[in-house]
Amino acid sequence: MNEAILMSASAKDIDFMVHGLYKFELFGQEVWITTSHVCIAIVMLVLVVFSVIANRKLAHAAEVPDTFQNVLELMVEKLSGIVESNMGSHAPKFTNYICTIFVFILVSNISGLFGLRPPTADYGTTFALAVITFVLIHVTKWRNQSFKTIWTDMCSPLPPWLPLWLPINLISEIAVPISLSLRLFANVLSGTVMMALVYGLLAKIAIIWPAALHVYFDLFSGAIQTYVFCMLTMTYITQSYGDEE
Amino acid sequence: MNITGEDLILACSAIGAGLAVIAGIGPGIGQGIAAGHGASAVGRNPGAQGKIMATMLLGQAVAETTGLYGLLIAMLLLFVKPLIG
């Protein structure tokens, strides 16, 4: 019986790719609007609507909070608590950024539950996020450390007048955004592919039990990866302040 | 049955994808070690459970990366088919 079920499905039932929806020309380049863009737009719409409602609510915040206000306060407290405990005195500058990417990545990862293709399962999205982090790291670094310190740091195992180690350190700097983005991308993509395989190949017996897989791949894995992305971002930024204090 | 060059490349890509996900062994062992030490750390100092948990998860996520690279190679070989050009 199992064989019959497996035979009845074919590779063309499996679908987890990004699809192009609309094509236009920009400076002689073909540019596609894909399903990822649509999913990002939906995620952003949800977040914007939520923020506006939350803002309205907190404009007339009550002394004794009701349920919704409680949830909001809990969220903000937890998020800024995480940032506070990781970045210490540098926290206030970066709380906004970290909380924003946290909420965005979390909702993106979880959007697989609502039938969207998670936007973070597209390398373009995660790479953009990682590039923002990379720029932040380096802006912070050049603002807070002198050129001499950075140069010594870049030649680090050898003395600064012998920059033999410089290329290797440069590669390890460039590896930061790549590994940061690939980690998030591959985790979310593997979840998406697994769910596509389950629904594509086992379509006839995929009743109710895939919910357990959704809990693992979408909720658990998504939340962990969100946390890890933000933690690493905070760690790198804190590191880039140097150890002058 | 004639085997064309494309068929051969596809078959070899499938074998290569299988070999690439062997990379999952390393992160498995690494994450297990991290989790084991995390458990013993909580046993020794139950008060610090939150910090230990955060550190453990971060370390595990970093260790996982190499396995994910293997997974990515397998995905590329299977679905993007870069060798058939």
Coordinates of C-alpha atoms in Angstrom, one line a residue:
Chain A
M1 CA 0.0 0.0 0.0
N2 CA 2.8 2.3 0.9
E3 CA 4.4 1.8 -2.4
A4 CA 1.2 2.6 -4.3
I5 CA 0.9 5.9 -2.4
L6 CA 4.5 6.8 -3.0
M7 CA 4.2 5.9 -6.7
S8 CA 1.1 7.9 -7.2
A9 CA 2.9 11.1 -6.4
S10 CA 5.6 12.4 -8.7
A11 CA 8.3 15.0 -8.6
K12 CA 6.1 17.6 -10.2
D13 CA 3.9 17.7 -7.1
I14 CA 6.8 19.0 -5.0
D15 CA 6.9 22.8 -5.2
F16 CA 9.0 25.0 -2.9
M17 CA 10.7 27.2 -5.4
V18 CA 10.4 31.0 -5.7
H19 CA 8.1 31.8 -8.7
G20 CA 8.3 34.9 -10.8
L21 CA 5.0 36.8 -11.0
Y22 CA 5.8 40.0 -13.1
K23 CA 8.7 41.0 -15.2
F24 CA 9.9 44.5 -16.1
E25 CA 13.0 46.1 -17.4
L26 CA 15.2 48.4 -15.3
F27 CA 18.4 49.9 -16.9
G28 CA 18.5 47.1 -19.4
Q29 CA 18.2 44.4 -16.7
E30 CA 15.4 41.9 -16.3
V31 CA 13.8 42.4 -12.9
W32 CA 11.3 40.1 -11.5
I33 CA 8.6 40.6 -8.9
T34 CA 8.5 37.2 -7.2
T35 CA 6.4 35.4 -4.6
S36 CA 9.0 36.4 -2.0
H37 CA 8.2 40.1 -2.6
V38 CA 4.5 39.4 -2.2
C39 CA 5.2 37.5 1.0
I40 CA 7.4 40.2 2.4
A41 CA 4.7 42.7 1.6
I42 CA 2.1 40.7 3.4
V43 CA 4.4 40.3 6.5
M44 CA 5.2 44.0 6.5
L45 CA 1.5 44.8 6.1
V46 CA 0.7 42.7 9.1
L47 CA 3.5 44.2 11.2
V48 CA 2.5 47.8 10.2
V49 CA -1.1 47.2 11.1
F50 CA -0.1 45.7 14.4
S51 CA 2.2 48.6 15.1
V52 CA -0.5 51.2 14.3
I53 CA -3.0 49.4 16.5
A54 CA -0.4 49.1 19.3
N55 CA 0.5 52.7 19.0
R56 CA -3.2 53.8 19.2
K57 CA -3.6 51.6 22.2
L58 CA -0.5 52.9 24.1
A59 CA -1.5 56.5 23.3
H60 CA -4.2 56.1 25.9
A61 CA -2.4 53.6 28.1
A62 CA -4.4 52.7 31.2
E63 CA -3.0 52.6 34.7
V64 CA -4.2 49.1 35.1
P65 CA -3.4 47.4 31.8
D66 CA -5.9 45.1 30.1
T67 CA -5.0 42.0 28.1
F68 CA -3.7 43.6 24.9
Q69 CA -1.7 46.2 26.7
N70 CA -0.2 43.5 28.9
V71 CA 0.9 41.5 25.9
L72 CA 2.5 44.6 24.3
E73 CA 4.3 45.5 27.5
L74 CA 5.5 41.9 27.9
M75 CA 6.9 41.8 24.4
V76 CA 8.7 45.1 24.7
E77 CA 10.1 44.2 28.1
K78 CA 11.4 40.8 27.0
L79 CA 13.0 42.1 23.8
S80 CA 14.7 45.0 25.4
G81 CA 15.7 42.7 28.2
I82 CA 17.5 40.5 25.7
V83 CA 19.3 43.4 24.2
E84 CA 20.2 44.9 27.6
S85 CA 21.7 41.6 28.9
N86 CA 23.8 41.2 25.8
M87 CA 25.0 44.7 25.0
G88 CA 25.2 46.3 28.4
S89 CA 25.8 50.0 28.1
H90 CA 25.6 50.0 24.3
A91 CA 22.0 48.7 24.4
P92 CA 20.0 51.9 24.0
K93 CA 21.4 52.7 20.6
F94 CA 20.6 49.3 19.1
T95 CA 17.4 48.3 20.8
N96 CA 15.3 49.6 18.0
Y97 CA 17.2 47.8 15.2
I98 CA 17.5 44.5 17.1
C99 CA 13.8 44.5 18.0
T100 CA 12.8 45.3 14.5
I101 CA 14.8 42.5 12.8
F102 CA 13.7 40.2 15.6
V103 CA 10.0 40.8 15.0
F104 CA 10.4 40.8 11.2
I105 CA 12.4 37.5 11.1
L106 CA 10.1 35.8 13.6
V107 CA 6.9 36.7 11.7
S108 CA 8.6 35.7 8.4
N109 CA 9.6 32.3 9.7
I110 CA 6.2 31.7 11.2
S111 CA 4.4 32.8 8.1
G112 CA 5.0 29.3 6.8
L113 CA 2.2 28.3 9.1
F114 CA -0.3 30.5 7.3
G115 CA 0.4 29.1 3.9
L116 CA 2.9 31.7 2.7
R117 CA 6.4 30.7 1.5
P118 CA 8.6 32.2 4.2
P119 CA 10.4 35.2 2.8
T120 CA 13.5 34.2 4.8
A121 CA 13.7 31.1 2.6
D122 CA 14.9 33.4 -0.2
Y123 CA 18.6 34.1 -0.1
G124 CA 17.9 37.7 -1.2
T125 CA 16.1 38.5 2.0
T126 CA 18.5 37.0 4.5
F127 CA 21.5 38.4 2.6
A128 CA 20.0 41.9 2.8
L129 CA 19.6 41.5 6.6
A130 CA 23.1 40.3 7.0
V131 CA 24.5 43.2 4.9
I132 CA 22.7 45.7 7.2
T133 CA 24.3 44.0 10.2
F134 CA 27.7 44.0 8.4
V135 CA 27.5 47.7 7.7
L136 CA 26.5 48.4 11.3
I137 CA 29.4 46.4 12.6
H138 CA 31.9 48.3 10.5
V139 CA 30.4 51.7 11.1
T140 CA 30.6 51.1 14.8
K141 CA 34.1 49.8 14.5
W142 CA 35.5 52.7 12.6
R143 CA 33.7 55.2 14.8
N144 CA 35.0 53.8 18.1
Q145 CA 38.4 52.5 17.4
S146 CA 41.4 54.2 15.9
F147 CA 42.9 53.1 12.6
K148 CA 46.0 51.8 14.5
T149 CA 44.0 49.5 16.7
I150 CA 42.0 48.1 13.7
W151 CA 45.2 47.6 11.8
T152 CA 46.9 45.8 14.7
D153 CA 43.7 43.8 15.1
M154 CA 43.7 42.8 11.4
C155 CA 47.3 41.6 11.5
S156 CA 46.6 40.0 14.9
P157 CA 48.7 36.9 15.5
L158 CA 51.7 38.6 13.9
P159 CA 53.1 42.1 14.9
P160 CA 51.5 45.1 13.0
W161 CA 54.6 45.8 10.8
L162 CA 54.3 42.3 9.2
P163 CA 50.8 42.1 7.6
L164 CA 51.2 38.5 6.4
W165 CA 48.0 37.5 8.2
L166 CA 46.0 40.4 6.8
P167 CA 44.3 38.5 3.8
I168 CA 43.2 35.7 6.1
N169 CA 41.7 38.2 8.6
L170 CA 40.0 40.0 5.7
I171 CA 38.4 36.8 4.5
S172 CA 37.1 36.0 8.0
E173 CA 35.6 39.5 8.1
I174 CA 33.8 38.9 4.8
A175 CA 32.7 35.5 6.0
V176 CA 30.6 37.1 8.7
P177 CA 27.6 38.3 6.6
I178 CA 27.8 35.2 4.4
S179 CA 27.6 32.7 7.2
L180 CA 25.1 34.8 9.1
S181 CA 22.7 34.9 6.1
L182 CA 23.3 31.3 4.9
R183 CA 22.6 29.9 8.4
L184 CA 19.1 31.6 8.5
F185 CA 18.4 30.8 4.9
A186 CA 19.4 27.2 5.0
N187 CA 17.5 26.5 8.2
V188 CA 14.2 28.0 6.9
L189 CA 14.7 26.5 3.5
S190 CA 15.2 23.0 4.9
G191 CA 12.0 23.4 6.8
T192 CA 10.1 24.6 3.7
V193 CA 11.5 21.7 1.6
M194 CA 10.6 19.1 4.3
M195 CA 7.0 20.4 4.4
A196 CA 6.8 20.5 0.6
L197 CA 8.1 16.9 0.4
V198 CA 5.6 15.8 3.0
Y199 CA 2.6 17.5 1.3
G200 CA 3.8 16.6 -2.2
L201 CA 4.8 13.0 -1.8
L202 CA 2.5 11.8 1.0
A203 CA -0.5 13.9 0.0
K204 CA -2.9 11.1 0.5
I205 CA -2.0 10.3 4.1
A206 CA -0.9 13.8 5.2
I207 CA -3.8 14.3 7.5
I208 CA -3.4 16.1 10.9
W209 CA 0.0 14.6 11.7
P210 CA 1.9 17.2 9.7
A211 CA 0.9 19.7 12.3
A212 CA 3.5 18.2 14.6
L213 CA 6.1 18.8 11.9
H214 CA 4.9 22.3 11.5
V215 CA 5.4 22.9 15.2
Y216 CA 9.0 21.8 14.9
F217 CA 10.0 23.3 11.5
D218 CA 8.1 26.5 11.6
L219 CA 7.6 27.4 15.3
F220 CA 10.6 25.9 17.1
S221 CA 13.2 26.1 14.4
G222 CA 12.0 29.6 13.3
A223 CA 12.1 31.0 16.8
I224 CA 15.5 29.5 17.5
Q225 CA 17.0 30.9 14.3
T226 CA 15.5 34.3 14.9
Y227 CA 17.1 34.3 18.4
V228 CA 20.4 33.2 17.0
F229 CA 20.5 35.8 14.3
C230 CA 19.8 38.6 16.8
M231 CA 22.3 37.2 19.3
L232 CA 25.1 37.0 16.8
T233 CA 24.3 40.5 15.5
M234 CA 24.5 41.8 19.1
T235 CA 27.7 39.9 19.8
Y236 CA 29.4 41.2 16.7
I237 CA 28.4 44.8 17.3
T238 CA 29.5 44.6 21.0
Q239 CA 32.8 43.1 19.8
S240 CA 33.3 45.9 17.3
Y241 CA 33.4 48.4 20.2
G242 CA 36.8 47.0 21.1
D243 CA 37.9 46.5 24.7
E244 CA 38.8 50.1 25.7
E245 CA 36.5 50.1 28.6
Chain B
M1 CA 18.4 1.6 -23.0
N2 CA 20.5 4.5 -24.0
I3 CA 22.1 6.6 -21.3
T4 CA 22.7 10.1 -22.5
G5 CA 25.3 12.4 -21.0
E6 CA 22.6 14.4 -19.2
D7 CA 21.2 11.2 -17.5
L8 CA 24.7 10.4 -16.3
I9 CA 25.2 13.8 -14.9
L10 CA 21.8 13.7 -13.1
A11 CA 22.6 10.3 -11.6
C12 CA 26.0 11.5 -10.4
S13 CA 24.4 14.7 -9.0
A14 CA 22.0 12.5 -7.0
I15 CA 25.0 10.5 -5.6
G16 CA 26.8 13.7 -4.9
A17 CA 23.8 15.1 -3.1
G18 CA 23.7 12.0 -0.9
L19 CA 27.4 12.3 -0.1
A20 CA 27.1 16.0 0.6
V21 CA 24.5 15.5 3.4
I22 CA 27.0 13.2 5.2
A23 CA 28.3 16.6 6.5
G24 CA 25.4 16.3 8.9
I25 CA 27.4 13.9 11.1
G26 CA 29.7 16.6 12.4
P27 CA 27.1 19.1 13.6
G28 CA 25.2 16.1 15.1
I29 CA 28.1 15.1 17.3
G30 CA 29.0 18.7 18.1
Q31 CA 25.5 19.7 19.1
G32 CA 25.3 16.6 21.2
I33 CA 28.5 17.4 23.1
A34 CA 27.2 21.0 23.6
A35 CA 23.9 19.8 24.9
G36 CA 25.5 17.2 27.2
H37 CA 27.8 19.8 28.7
G38 CA 24.9 22.2 29.0
A39 CA 22.9 19.6 31.0
S40 CA 25.8 18.9 33.3
A41 CA 26.3 22.7 33.8
V42 CA 22.7 23.1 34.8
G43 CA 23.1 20.1 37.2
R44 CA 26.0 21.8 38.8
N45 CA 24.4 25.3 39.0
P46 CA 20.6 25.2 38.5
G47 CA 20.4 28.9 39.2
A48 CA 22.2 29.8 35.9
Q49 CA 19.9 27.9 33.7
G50 CA 18.8 30.8 31.6
K51 CA 22.4 31.9 30.7
I52 CA 23.5 28.3 30.1
M53 CA 20.6 27.7 27.8
A54 CA 21.3 30.9 25.8
T55 CA 25.0 30.1 25.5
M56 CA 24.3 26.5 24.5
L57 CA 21.8 27.4 21.8
L58 CA 24.2 30.0 20.3
G59 CA 27.0 27.5 20.2
Q60 CA 24.8 24.9 18.7
A61 CA 23.6 27.2 16.0
V62 CA 27.1 28.1 15.1
A63 CA 28.1 24.5 15.0
E64 CA 25.2 23.7 12.8
T65 CA 26.4 25.9 10.0
T66 CA 28.8 23.4 8.5
G67 CA 26.0 20.8 8.2
L68 CA 23.8 23.4 6.6
Y69 CA 26.5 24.1 4.0
G70 CA 26.4 20.4 3.1
L71 CA 22.6 20.6 2.9
L72 CA 22.8 23.6 0.6
I73 CA 25.2 21.8 -1.8
A74 CA 22.8 18.9 -1.9
M75 CA 19.9 21.2 -2.7
L76 CA 21.9 22.9 -5.4
L77 CA 22.8 19.6 -7.0
L78 CA 19.3 18.2 -6.9
F79 CA 17.1 21.2 -7.8
V80 CA 19.2 23.9 -9.5
K81 CA 21.3 21.3 -11.5
P82 CA 24.3 23.6 -12.1
L83 CA 26.2 20.8 -13.9
I84 CA 23.7 20.6 -16.7
G85 CA 24.4 23.7 -18.6

